[in-house]
Short mmCIF file of C-alpha atoms in Angstrom, two decimals:
data_model
loop_
_atom_site.label_atom_id
_atom_site.label_comp_id
_atom_site.label_asym_id
_atom_site.label_seq_id
_atom_site.Cartn_x
_atom_site.Cartn_y
_atom_site.Cartn_z
CA MET A 1 -1.82 8.80 -6.85
CA SER A 2 -4.55 10.92 -5.30
CA GLY A 3 -6.95 10.86 -8.20
CA ASN A 4 -7.47 10.40 -11.89
CA ASN A 5 -6.18 13.82 -12.85
CA ASP A 6 -3.23 13.56 -10.50
CA ILE A 7 -2.20 10.19 -11.87
CA ALA A 8 -2.41 11.45 -15.41
CA THR A 9 0.09 14.17 -14.58
CA LEU A 10 2.61 11.54 -13.51
CA GLU A 11 3.46 10.69 -17.11
CA GLU A 12 7.21 10.48 -17.13
CA GLU A 13 9.65 11.75 -19.72
CA LEU A 14 11.90 8.71 -19.34
CA PRO A 15 11.04 5.65 -21.44
CA LEU A 16 8.38 3.61 -19.70
CA GLU A 17 8.68 -0.13 -19.19
CA ALA A 18 5.96 -2.63 -20.00
CA LEU A 19 4.56 -4.87 -17.28
CA PRO A 20 4.15 -8.59 -18.03
CA LEU A 21 0.38 -8.00 -18.44
CA ASP A 22 0.74 -4.94 -20.70
CA ALA A 23 -0.83 -6.57 -23.77
CA TRP A 24 -3.50 -8.19 -21.56
CA HIS A 25 -4.57 -4.76 -20.26
CA ARG A 26 -4.66 -3.21 -23.72
CA ALA A 27 -6.66 -6.12 -25.14
CA ARG A 28 -9.33 -5.39 -22.51
CA GLY A 29 -9.55 -1.73 -23.44
CA ALA A 30 -7.60 -0.28 -20.55
CA ARG A 31 -6.55 3.34 -20.71
CA MET A 32 -2.82 3.23 -20.01
CA VAL A 33 -0.79 5.97 -18.30
CA GLY A 34 2.78 6.32 -17.13
CA PHE A 35 3.23 5.67 -13.44
CA ALA A 36 6.31 4.70 -11.42
CA GLY A 37 8.25 4.06 -14.61
CA TYR A 38 5.70 1.70 -16.21
CA HIS A 39 2.72 1.77 -18.55
CA MET A 40 -0.12 1.12 -16.09
CA PRO A 41 -3.90 0.69 -16.55
CA ILE A 42 -5.74 3.60 -14.98
CA GLN A 43 -9.26 2.40 -15.87
CA TYR A 44 -11.29 0.01 -18.01
CA ASP A 45 -15.02 0.74 -17.56
CA GLY A 46 -14.61 3.96 -15.55
CA ILE A 47 -13.39 4.68 -12.05
CA MET A 48 -16.85 4.93 -10.45
CA ALA A 49 -17.99 1.60 -11.92
CA GLU A 50 -14.74 -0.17 -11.00
CA HIS A 51 -14.80 1.27 -7.48
CA GLY A 52 -18.36 0.03 -6.94
CA TRP A 53 -17.58 -3.41 -8.41
CA THR A 54 -14.70 -3.89 -5.98
CA ARG A 55 -16.82 -2.85 -3.00
CA GLU A 56 -19.53 -5.36 -3.99
CA HIS A 57 -17.67 -8.20 -5.75
CA ALA A 58 -13.93 -8.68 -6.46
CA GLY A 59 -11.50 -6.53 -8.45
CA LEU A 60 -8.21 -7.73 -9.93
CA PHE A 61 -5.39 -5.17 -9.78
CA ASP A 62 -2.02 -5.48 -11.52
CA VAL A 63 0.59 -4.19 -9.05
CA SER A 64 3.59 -5.78 -10.72
CA HIS A 65 5.41 -2.44 -10.64
CA MET A 66 5.96 -2.97 -6.91
CA GLY A 67 9.35 -4.18 -5.77
CA GLN A 68 9.53 -7.78 -4.52
CA LEU A 69 12.63 -8.66 -2.51
CA THR A 70 13.88 -11.64 -0.52
CA PHE A 71 16.51 -11.74 2.20
CA SER A 72 18.59 -14.66 3.44
CA GLY A 73 21.86 -15.32 5.21
CA GLU A 74 23.31 -15.46 8.69
CA GLY A 75 21.91 -12.86 11.06
CA VAL A 76 19.23 -11.69 8.63
CA ASP A 77 16.69 -10.90 11.38
CA ALA A 78 19.11 -8.76 13.39
CA ALA A 79 20.30 -7.00 10.25
CA LEU A 80 16.77 -6.13 9.16
CA GLU A 81 15.93 -4.85 12.64
CA GLN A 82 18.66 -2.25 12.16
CA ILE A 83 16.87 -0.80 9.12
CA LEU A 84 13.23 -1.52 10.05
CA PRO A 85 11.50 -0.33 13.24
CA SER A 86 9.26 -3.43 13.43
CA ASP A 87 9.73 -6.68 15.36
CA ILE A 88 11.28 -8.99 12.77
CA LYS A 89 12.66 -11.52 15.25
CA GLY A 90 9.14 -12.10 16.58
CA LEU A 91 7.59 -12.47 13.12
CA LYS A 92 6.37 -16.06 12.87
CA PRO A 93 6.48 -18.15 9.66
CA PHE A 94 3.71 -17.30 7.20
CA ARG A 95 2.92 -14.02 8.97
CA GLN A 96 3.15 -10.52 7.54
CA ARG A 97 3.71 -7.05 9.03
CA TYR A 98 3.45 -3.47 7.83
CA SER A 99 6.71 -1.56 8.32
CA MET A 100 8.79 1.34 7.05
CA LEU A 101 12.26 2.45 6.10
CA LEU A 102 13.25 5.51 8.14
CA ASP A 103 16.12 7.92 7.63
CA SER A 104 18.45 8.97 10.43
CA ASP A 105 16.08 11.82 11.39
CA GLY A 106 13.08 9.49 11.54
CA GLY A 107 11.61 10.66 8.24
CA ILE A 108 9.80 8.00 6.20
CA LEU A 109 11.76 6.78 3.16
CA ASP A 110 9.14 4.18 2.20
CA ASP A 111 6.44 1.98 3.65
CA LEU A 112 6.39 -1.74 2.95
CA MET A 113 5.09 -5.20 3.83
CA VAL A 114 7.43 -7.80 5.30
CA SER A 115 6.70 -11.54 5.62
CA ARG A 116 8.39 -14.56 7.17
CA LEU A 117 8.68 -17.26 4.51
CA GLY A 118 8.46 -21.01 4.94
CA ALA A 119 11.32 -23.30 4.00
CA ASP A 120 10.08 -24.05 0.48
CA ALA A 121 9.40 -20.58 -0.88
CA PHE A 122 11.78 -18.56 -3.02
CA ASP A 123 14.80 -20.90 -2.77
CA GLY A 124 14.66 -21.09 1.00
CA ALA A 125 14.96 -17.34 1.68
CA ALA A 126 13.93 -16.24 5.18
CA ILE A 127 12.12 -12.96 4.54
CA TYR A 128 9.96 -11.58 1.70
CA MET A 129 9.36 -7.86 1.32
CA VAL A 130 7.17 -5.74 -0.98
CA VAL A 131 8.15 -2.07 -1.43
CA ASN A 132 6.61 0.74 -3.46
CA GLY A 133 7.22 0.72 -7.20
CA ALA A 134 8.30 4.36 -7.44
CA THR A 135 10.91 3.96 -4.72
CA LYS A 136 12.11 0.39 -5.17
CA TYR A 137 15.48 1.17 -6.72
CA ASP A 138 16.22 3.85 -4.10
CA ASP A 139 15.18 1.37 -1.41
CA ILE A 140 17.45 -1.32 -2.80
CA GLY A 141 20.41 1.04 -2.94
CA TRP A 142 19.76 2.29 0.57
CA MET A 143 19.51 -1.24 1.96
CA ILE A 144 22.69 -2.33 0.19
CA ASP A 145 24.48 0.46 2.04
CA TYR A 146 23.20 -0.62 5.44
CA LEU A 147 22.94 -4.41 5.32
CA PRO A 148 26.03 -6.51 6.18
CA ASP A 149 27.70 -8.65 3.55
CA GLU A 150 26.38 -11.81 5.20
CA VAL A 151 22.81 -10.90 4.22
CA VAL A 152 21.83 -11.65 0.63
CA MET A 153 19.10 -9.46 -0.90
CA ASN A 154 17.45 -10.64 -4.12
CA HIS A 155 15.29 -8.38 -6.29
CA MET A 156 12.75 -10.72 -7.90
CA ALA A 157 12.31 -8.82 -11.14
CA ASP A 158 10.91 -11.94 -12.79
CA GLN A 159 7.90 -12.09 -10.44
CA ALA A 160 4.56 -10.38 -11.16
CA LEU A 161 2.16 -9.29 -8.42
CA LEU A 162 -1.65 -9.31 -8.54
CA ALA A 163 -4.11 -8.05 -5.93
CA LEU A 164 -7.57 -9.57 -5.73
CA GLN A 165 -9.78 -7.35 -3.56
CA GLY A 166 -13.41 -7.28 -2.51
CA PRO A 167 -16.00 -9.17 -0.45
CA GLU A 168 -16.16 -11.99 -3.04
CA ALA A 169 -12.36 -12.30 -3.36
CA GLY A 170 -12.23 -15.28 -1.00
CA GLU A 171 -14.94 -17.14 -2.90
CA ALA A 172 -13.26 -16.39 -6.23
CA LEU A 173 -9.73 -17.43 -5.27
CA GLY A 174 -11.14 -20.46 -3.47
CA ALA A 175 -12.62 -21.66 -6.75
CA LEU A 176 -9.08 -21.97 -8.11
CA ILE A 177 -7.16 -22.76 -4.91
CA PRO A 178 -9.49 -24.07 -2.18
CA GLU A 179 -6.67 -24.15 0.42
CA THR A 180 -6.55 -20.32 0.52
CA ALA A 181 -9.86 -20.31 2.41
CA ASP A 182 -7.97 -20.92 5.66
CA LEU A 183 -5.88 -17.73 5.41
CA LEU A 184 -6.72 -14.85 7.75
CA PHE A 185 -5.73 -11.19 7.43
CA MET A 186 -1.93 -10.78 7.37
CA GLN A 187 -1.30 -14.50 6.98
CA SER A 188 0.46 -15.90 3.93
CA GLY A 189 1.61 -19.15 2.42
CA LEU A 190 2.99 -21.02 -0.58
CA PHE A 191 0.33 -22.56 -2.82
CA THR A 192 0.40 -24.33 -6.15
CA TRP A 193 -2.03 -23.78 -9.03
CA ARG A 194 -1.67 -25.84 -12.23
CA GLY A 195 1.90 -26.56 -11.17
CA VAL A 196 2.71 -22.86 -10.73
CA PRO A 197 4.06 -21.81 -7.30
CA LEU A 198 2.20 -18.81 -5.86
CA TRP A 199 3.10 -16.89 -2.69
CA ILE A 200 -0.24 -15.57 -1.44
CA SER A 201 -0.96 -13.22 1.46
CA ARG A 202 -4.39 -12.23 2.72
CA SER A 203 -3.89 -8.48 2.59
CA GLY A 204 -4.30 -5.54 0.26
CA TYR A 205 -4.73 -1.84 -0.14
CA THR A 206 -8.47 -1.22 -0.45
CA GLY A 207 -9.82 -1.92 3.04
CA GLU A 208 -11.65 -4.94 1.65
CA ASP A 209 -10.94 -8.61 2.24
CA GLY A 210 -8.57 -9.89 -0.39
CA PHE A 211 -5.22 -11.29 -1.43
CA GLU A 212 -1.90 -10.31 -2.94
CA ILE A 213 -0.49 -13.02 -5.21
CA SER A 214 3.16 -13.22 -6.25
CA VAL A 215 3.37 -15.25 -9.46
CA PRO A 216 6.17 -15.91 -11.96
CA ALA A 217 5.87 -13.33 -14.73
CA ASP A 218 5.73 -16.10 -17.35
CA ASP A 219 2.54 -17.45 -15.76
CA VAL A 220 0.71 -14.24 -14.81
CA THR A 221 -1.40 -14.05 -17.99
CA LEU A 222 -2.72 -17.55 -17.42
CA LEU A 223 -3.64 -16.71 -13.83
CA ALA A 224 -5.22 -13.34 -14.71
CA ASP A 225 -7.32 -15.04 -17.41
CA ALA A 226 -8.48 -17.73 -14.97
CA LEU A 227 -9.44 -15.19 -12.30
CA CYS A 228 -11.28 -12.88 -14.70
CA ALA A 229 -13.18 -15.87 -16.13
CA LEU A 230 -14.89 -16.13 -12.73
CA PRO A 231 -18.21 -14.25 -12.42
CA GLN A 232 -17.04 -12.39 -9.32
CA VAL A 233 -13.92 -10.83 -10.86
CA LYS A 234 -13.22 -7.89 -13.18
CA PRO A 235 -9.93 -6.08 -13.89
CA ILE A 236 -9.65 -2.75 -12.07
CA GLY A 237 -7.33 0.18 -12.76
CA LEU A 238 -5.19 2.54 -10.72
CA GLY A 239 -7.93 5.17 -10.52
CA ALA A 240 -10.28 3.02 -8.47
CA ARG A 241 -7.38 1.62 -6.47
CA ASP A 242 -6.68 5.18 -5.33
CA SER A 243 -10.28 6.08 -4.43
CA LEU A 244 -10.65 2.77 -2.55
CA ARG A 245 -7.48 3.25 -0.51
CA LEU A 246 -8.45 6.86 0.29
CA GLU A 247 -11.83 5.71 1.64
CA ALA A 248 -9.93 3.07 3.64
CA GLY A 249 -7.76 5.80 5.20
CA LEU A 250 -4.56 4.20 3.93
CA PRO A 251 -1.65 6.58 3.20
CA LEU A 252 0.13 6.67 -0.14
CA TYR A 253 3.89 7.06 -0.20
CA GLY A 254 5.09 10.14 -2.07
CA HIS A 255 1.87 11.97 -1.18
CA ASP A 256 0.73 11.35 2.42
CA LEU A 257 4.13 9.96 3.46
CA SER A 258 7.60 11.31 2.70
CA PRO A 259 10.99 11.91 4.34
CA ALA A 260 9.55 15.17 5.69
CA VAL A 261 7.05 13.39 7.96
CA SER A 262 7.32 11.05 10.90
CA THR A 263 5.89 7.67 11.90
CA ILE A 264 4.06 8.92 14.98
CA GLY A 265 2.62 11.95 13.20
CA ALA A 266 1.45 9.68 10.41
CA ASP A 267 -0.46 7.57 12.96
CA LEU A 268 1.62 4.54 12.04
CA GLY A 269 3.01 3.87 15.51
CA PHE A 270 1.26 0.47 15.46
CA ALA A 271 4.05 -0.71 13.15
CA ILE A 272 6.62 -0.29 15.95
CA GLN A 273 6.04 -2.99 18.52
CA LYS A 274 6.71 -2.49 22.23
CA ARG A 275 10.07 -4.29 22.27
CA ARG A 276 11.42 -2.16 19.44
CA ARG A 277 10.28 1.07 21.08
CA GLU A 278 11.98 0.05 24.34
CA GLU A 279 15.17 -1.43 22.89
CA GLY A 280 15.65 0.93 19.96
CA GLY A 281 18.57 -0.01 17.77
CA PHE A 282 16.92 1.01 14.50
CA ILE A 283 17.60 4.00 12.30
CA GLY A 284 15.35 6.92 13.27
CA HIS A 285 14.64 5.60 16.78
CA ALA A 286 15.46 8.90 18.54
CA ARG A 287 12.67 10.81 16.76
CA VAL A 288 10.15 8.05 17.39
CA MET A 289 10.87 8.17 21.12
CA ARG A 290 10.86 11.97 21.20
CA GLU A 291 7.46 12.15 19.51
CA LEU A 292 6.00 9.39 21.67
CA ALA A 293 6.96 11.46 24.71
CA ASP A 294 6.22 14.98 23.49
CA GLY A 295 3.89 14.50 20.54
CA PRO A 296 4.62 15.33 16.88
CA ASP A 297 4.43 18.82 15.45
CA ALA A 298 1.80 17.79 12.91
CA LYS A 299 -0.52 14.84 12.26
CA ARG A 300 -2.03 13.05 9.29
CA VAL A 301 -5.79 13.50 9.54
CA GLY A 302 -8.93 12.65 7.61
CA LEU A 303 -11.18 15.45 6.42
CA THR A 304 -14.83 15.51 5.42
CA ILE A 305 -15.67 18.38 3.10
CA GLU A 306 -18.86 20.39 2.68
CA GLY A 307 -20.45 20.40 -0.77
CA ARG A 308 -19.46 18.37 -3.86
CA LEU A 309 -16.17 20.03 -4.86
CA PRO A 310 -13.16 17.76 -4.15
CA ALA A 311 -9.99 19.15 -2.60
CA ARG A 312 -6.89 17.89 -4.40
CA GLU A 313 -3.33 17.37 -3.21
CA GLY A 314 -1.63 20.66 -2.37
CA ALA A 315 -4.78 22.53 -1.32
CA LYS A 316 -4.07 24.72 1.71
CA ILE A 317 -5.88 24.11 4.99
CA TYR A 318 -6.80 27.07 7.21
CA ALA A 319 -8.00 27.70 10.75
CA GLY A 320 -9.33 31.23 10.64
CA GLY A 321 -6.74 33.35 8.84
CA ALA A 322 -3.81 31.03 9.51
CA GLN A 323 -2.68 28.23 7.24
CA VAL A 324 -2.37 25.14 9.46
CA GLY A 325 -1.82 22.38 6.93
CA GLU A 326 -2.10 21.00 3.42
CA VAL A 327 -4.13 18.32 1.67
CA THR A 328 -2.01 15.32 0.61
CA SER A 329 -4.73 13.14 -0.98
CA GLY A 330 -8.26 14.05 -1.93
CA GLY A 331 -11.11 13.29 -4.25
CA PHE A 332 -14.74 12.31 -4.51
CA ALA A 333 -15.46 9.14 -2.53
CA PRO A 334 -17.97 6.99 -4.42
CA THR A 335 -18.99 4.88 -1.43
CA VAL A 336 -19.26 7.87 0.90
CA GLY A 337 -21.04 9.91 -1.76
CA ALA A 338 -19.09 13.07 -0.95
CA PRO A 339 -15.59 14.51 -1.28
CA ILE A 340 -13.07 13.46 1.34
CA ALA A 341 -9.40 14.17 1.88
CA MET A 342 -6.35 13.30 3.86
CA GLY A 343 -3.85 15.95 4.96
CA TRP A 344 -1.22 17.04 7.42
CA VAL A 345 -2.36 19.56 10.04
CA SER A 346 -0.44 21.21 12.89
CA LEU A 347 -1.09 19.38 16.16
CA PRO A 348 -3.26 22.06 17.87
CA HIS A 349 -5.76 21.80 14.98
CA ALA A 350 -5.73 18.01 14.47
CA ALA A 351 -8.36 16.90 17.00
CA LEU A 352 -11.42 15.00 15.74
CA GLY A 353 -14.27 17.42 15.06
CA GLN A 354 -11.97 20.40 14.51
CA ALA A 355 -13.61 22.82 12.07
CA LEU A 356 -11.25 23.96 9.31
CA GLU A 357 -11.39 25.45 5.82
CA ILE A 358 -9.73 24.25 2.61
CA GLU A 359 -8.91 26.58 -0.26
CA VAL A 360 -10.26 25.11 -3.52
CA ARG A 361 -10.24 27.11 -6.75
CA GLY A 362 -9.84 30.36 -4.84
CA LYS A 363 -12.70 29.66 -2.43
CA ARG A 364 -12.65 28.57 1.19
CA ILE A 365 -14.70 25.39 1.73
CA ALA A 366 -15.73 24.14 5.17
CA ALA A 367 -14.07 20.90 6.34
CA VAL A 368 -13.99 18.90 9.56
CA VAL A 369 -11.29 16.59 10.94
CA ALA A 370 -12.92 13.15 10.75
CA PRO A 371 -12.06 9.64 11.93
CA MET A 372 -10.53 7.20 9.47
CA PRO A 373 -11.26 4.90 7.77
CA PHE A 374 -14.06 6.70 5.99
CA VAL A 375 -15.44 3.28 4.97
CA PRO A 376 -15.04 0.47 7.55
CA HIS A 377 -12.39 -2.15 6.81
CA ARG A 378 -13.71 -5.63 6.06
CA TYR A 379 -10.59 -7.71 6.61
CA ARG A 380 -11.07 -11.41 7.42
CA ARG A 381 -9.82 -11.76 10.96
CA LYS A 382 -10.04 -14.56 13.51
CA ALA A 383 -13.52 -14.68 15.05
#
């Protein structure tokens, strides 16, 4: 999902499913494309306009293609710590963490968000997890293989998921549910709106303040209508979601992350807390420790690019005459006002300020390894 053109090429030959809001999107003039097995809105008013609206106000994204799972049963924390590198035992109620599924060689199978539920949410389950839409069925199969019989995993296919993102997201959601004003970044809770139970986390994928809202599919149209009736909120498509997350320096699974790359090289070591690094006991631990000690072979880096021509996924990165990497996400950044990219580069050429070249349309364009995020995050944290 590295750009409009790239998303359009993801049209799938298999029959696509309709999301609960499919008719809602079409009624608002959305251009629909196939993505992750679903008809998805790529844009309404245009990617540039939707990107700018989200940076200044609040955008509503339909991310119901994502996989929503719950886990319960005896020993659920210990079982999940075998398949996740993050500290699950230390995850407090109503708190959320970023984590990953790793294969036995430490390659990344998926990245995900994991939350500790309260007693009243989702039939008393202990843990709630959101995984990528394109990988959810592979993830479920993989976890079935590794989790013990005592742990019950439930795929909540009857839940929709909305993301409300932008500096006015808090004001907008507060107009419907005032109690959400107390949430801080990576906190979550069970709320009720017009009798509908909503699991809401203060998180998202744009670098802006905002929320992800799990809502029963039967009620999602009512909620989307209520949110978009507010002056701060407009519906936003996948195209702007991608340009926003690229500016935020957030990796996209299947592009910037894959089984071929590692947690440490991807600069995601923050997701593996100290106890887990020291104790191990999770799949892929050996590679994590090896790369912490010796460094990875390659790193995920940000790149600023000279001129106005964007570098797309797959463009080769050179240092002199040698290819040293490849672009994994790239496009024009509306807020930055210039093309930017994300890519994997061999470690000797990954330092900030390193001058490189990217091959675009047969020409070499100057690029520089740059710090990420390209646009500062504006999460609502504790003062």
